CSV table of C-alpha atoms and ligand atoms in Angstrom, one decimal:
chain,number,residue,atom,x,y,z
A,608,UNK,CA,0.0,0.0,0.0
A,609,UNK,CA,1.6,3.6,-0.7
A,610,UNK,CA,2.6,5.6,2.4
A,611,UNK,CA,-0.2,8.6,1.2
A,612,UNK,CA,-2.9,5.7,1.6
A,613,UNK,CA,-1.5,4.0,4.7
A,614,UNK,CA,-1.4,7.9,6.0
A,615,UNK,CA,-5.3,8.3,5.2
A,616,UNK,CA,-6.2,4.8,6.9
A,617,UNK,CA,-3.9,6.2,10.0
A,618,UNK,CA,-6.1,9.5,10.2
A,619,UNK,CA,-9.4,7.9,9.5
A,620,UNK,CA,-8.9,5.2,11.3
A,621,UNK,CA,-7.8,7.3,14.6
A,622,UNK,CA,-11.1,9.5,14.1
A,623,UNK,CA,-13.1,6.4,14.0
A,624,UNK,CA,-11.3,4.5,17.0
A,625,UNK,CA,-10.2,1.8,14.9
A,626,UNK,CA,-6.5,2.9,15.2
A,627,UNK,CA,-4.9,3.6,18.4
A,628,UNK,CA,-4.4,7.1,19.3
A,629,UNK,CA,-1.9,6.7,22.0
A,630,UNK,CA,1.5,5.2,22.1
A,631,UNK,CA,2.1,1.3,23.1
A,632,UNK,CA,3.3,1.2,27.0
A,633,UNK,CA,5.4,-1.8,25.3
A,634,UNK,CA,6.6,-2.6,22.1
A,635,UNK,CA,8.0,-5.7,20.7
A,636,UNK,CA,9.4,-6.4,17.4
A,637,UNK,CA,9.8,-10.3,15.8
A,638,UNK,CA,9.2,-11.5,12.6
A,639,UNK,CA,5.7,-11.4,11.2
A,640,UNK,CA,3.8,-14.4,12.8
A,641,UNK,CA,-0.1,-13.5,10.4
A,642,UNK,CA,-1.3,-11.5,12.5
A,643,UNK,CA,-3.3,-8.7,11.1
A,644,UNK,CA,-2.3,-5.2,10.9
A,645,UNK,CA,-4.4,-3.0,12.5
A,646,UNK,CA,-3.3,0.0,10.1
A,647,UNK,CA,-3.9,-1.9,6.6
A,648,UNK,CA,-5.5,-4.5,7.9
A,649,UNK,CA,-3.0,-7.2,5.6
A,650,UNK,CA,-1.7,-10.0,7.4
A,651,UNK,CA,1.7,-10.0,8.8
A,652,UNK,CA,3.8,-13.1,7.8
A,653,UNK,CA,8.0,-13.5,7.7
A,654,UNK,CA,10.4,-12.0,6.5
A,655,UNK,CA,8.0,-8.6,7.6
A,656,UNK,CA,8.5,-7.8,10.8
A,657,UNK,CA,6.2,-7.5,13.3
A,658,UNK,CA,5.4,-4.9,16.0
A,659,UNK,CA,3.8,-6.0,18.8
A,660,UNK,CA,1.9,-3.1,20.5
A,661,UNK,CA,0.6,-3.7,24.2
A,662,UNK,CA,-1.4,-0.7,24.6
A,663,UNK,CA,-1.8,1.8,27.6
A,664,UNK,CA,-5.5,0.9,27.8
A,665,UNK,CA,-5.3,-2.8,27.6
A,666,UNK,CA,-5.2,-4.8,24.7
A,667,UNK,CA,-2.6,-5.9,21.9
A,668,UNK,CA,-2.2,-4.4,18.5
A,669,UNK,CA,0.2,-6.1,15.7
A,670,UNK,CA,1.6,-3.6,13.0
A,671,UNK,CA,4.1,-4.2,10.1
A,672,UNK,CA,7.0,-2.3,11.1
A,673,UNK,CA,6.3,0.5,8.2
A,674,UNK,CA,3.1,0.7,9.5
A,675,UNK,CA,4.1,1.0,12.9
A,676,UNK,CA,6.5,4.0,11.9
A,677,UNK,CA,4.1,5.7,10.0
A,678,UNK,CA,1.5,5.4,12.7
A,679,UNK,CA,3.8,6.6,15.7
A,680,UNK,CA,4.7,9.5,13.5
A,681,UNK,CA,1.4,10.4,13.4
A,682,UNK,CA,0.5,10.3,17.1
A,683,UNK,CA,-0.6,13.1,18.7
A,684,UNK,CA,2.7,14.9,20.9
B,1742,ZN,ZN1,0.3,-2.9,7.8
């Protein structure tokens, strides 16, 4: 997916609560195991890597690691 696109589903996705809007309270980074992406919603499968997101509010999100940087760039400061 280009990075203009990924950047729409980031904002939409935020707005609608689909997308996390705060940063992970930890992060871990392996190789892609099919999980889904919560930004583009593909699967995530070797040799991506994955980003494993445990986030401040509960729960675990999975992002590709471009996704991830595109996302965290996006946060709010
Ligand atoms: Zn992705």
């Amino acid at each position: 997916m280009e990075r203009e696109a990924l950047i729409a589903r980031i904002e939409a996705g935020m707005s609608a609560g689909t997308v996390p809007c705060q940063d992970c309270l930890v992060t871990w980074f392996g190789e892609g195991r099919g999980h889904r992406c919560v930004v583009c919603e593909e699967p995530i499968t070797s040799p991506d890597t994955e980003v494993e997101c445990d986030l401040p509010g509960g729960g675990t999100v999975y992002f590709h690691n471009a996704c991830f940087d595109l996302w965290h760039a996006a946060l709010p400061a």
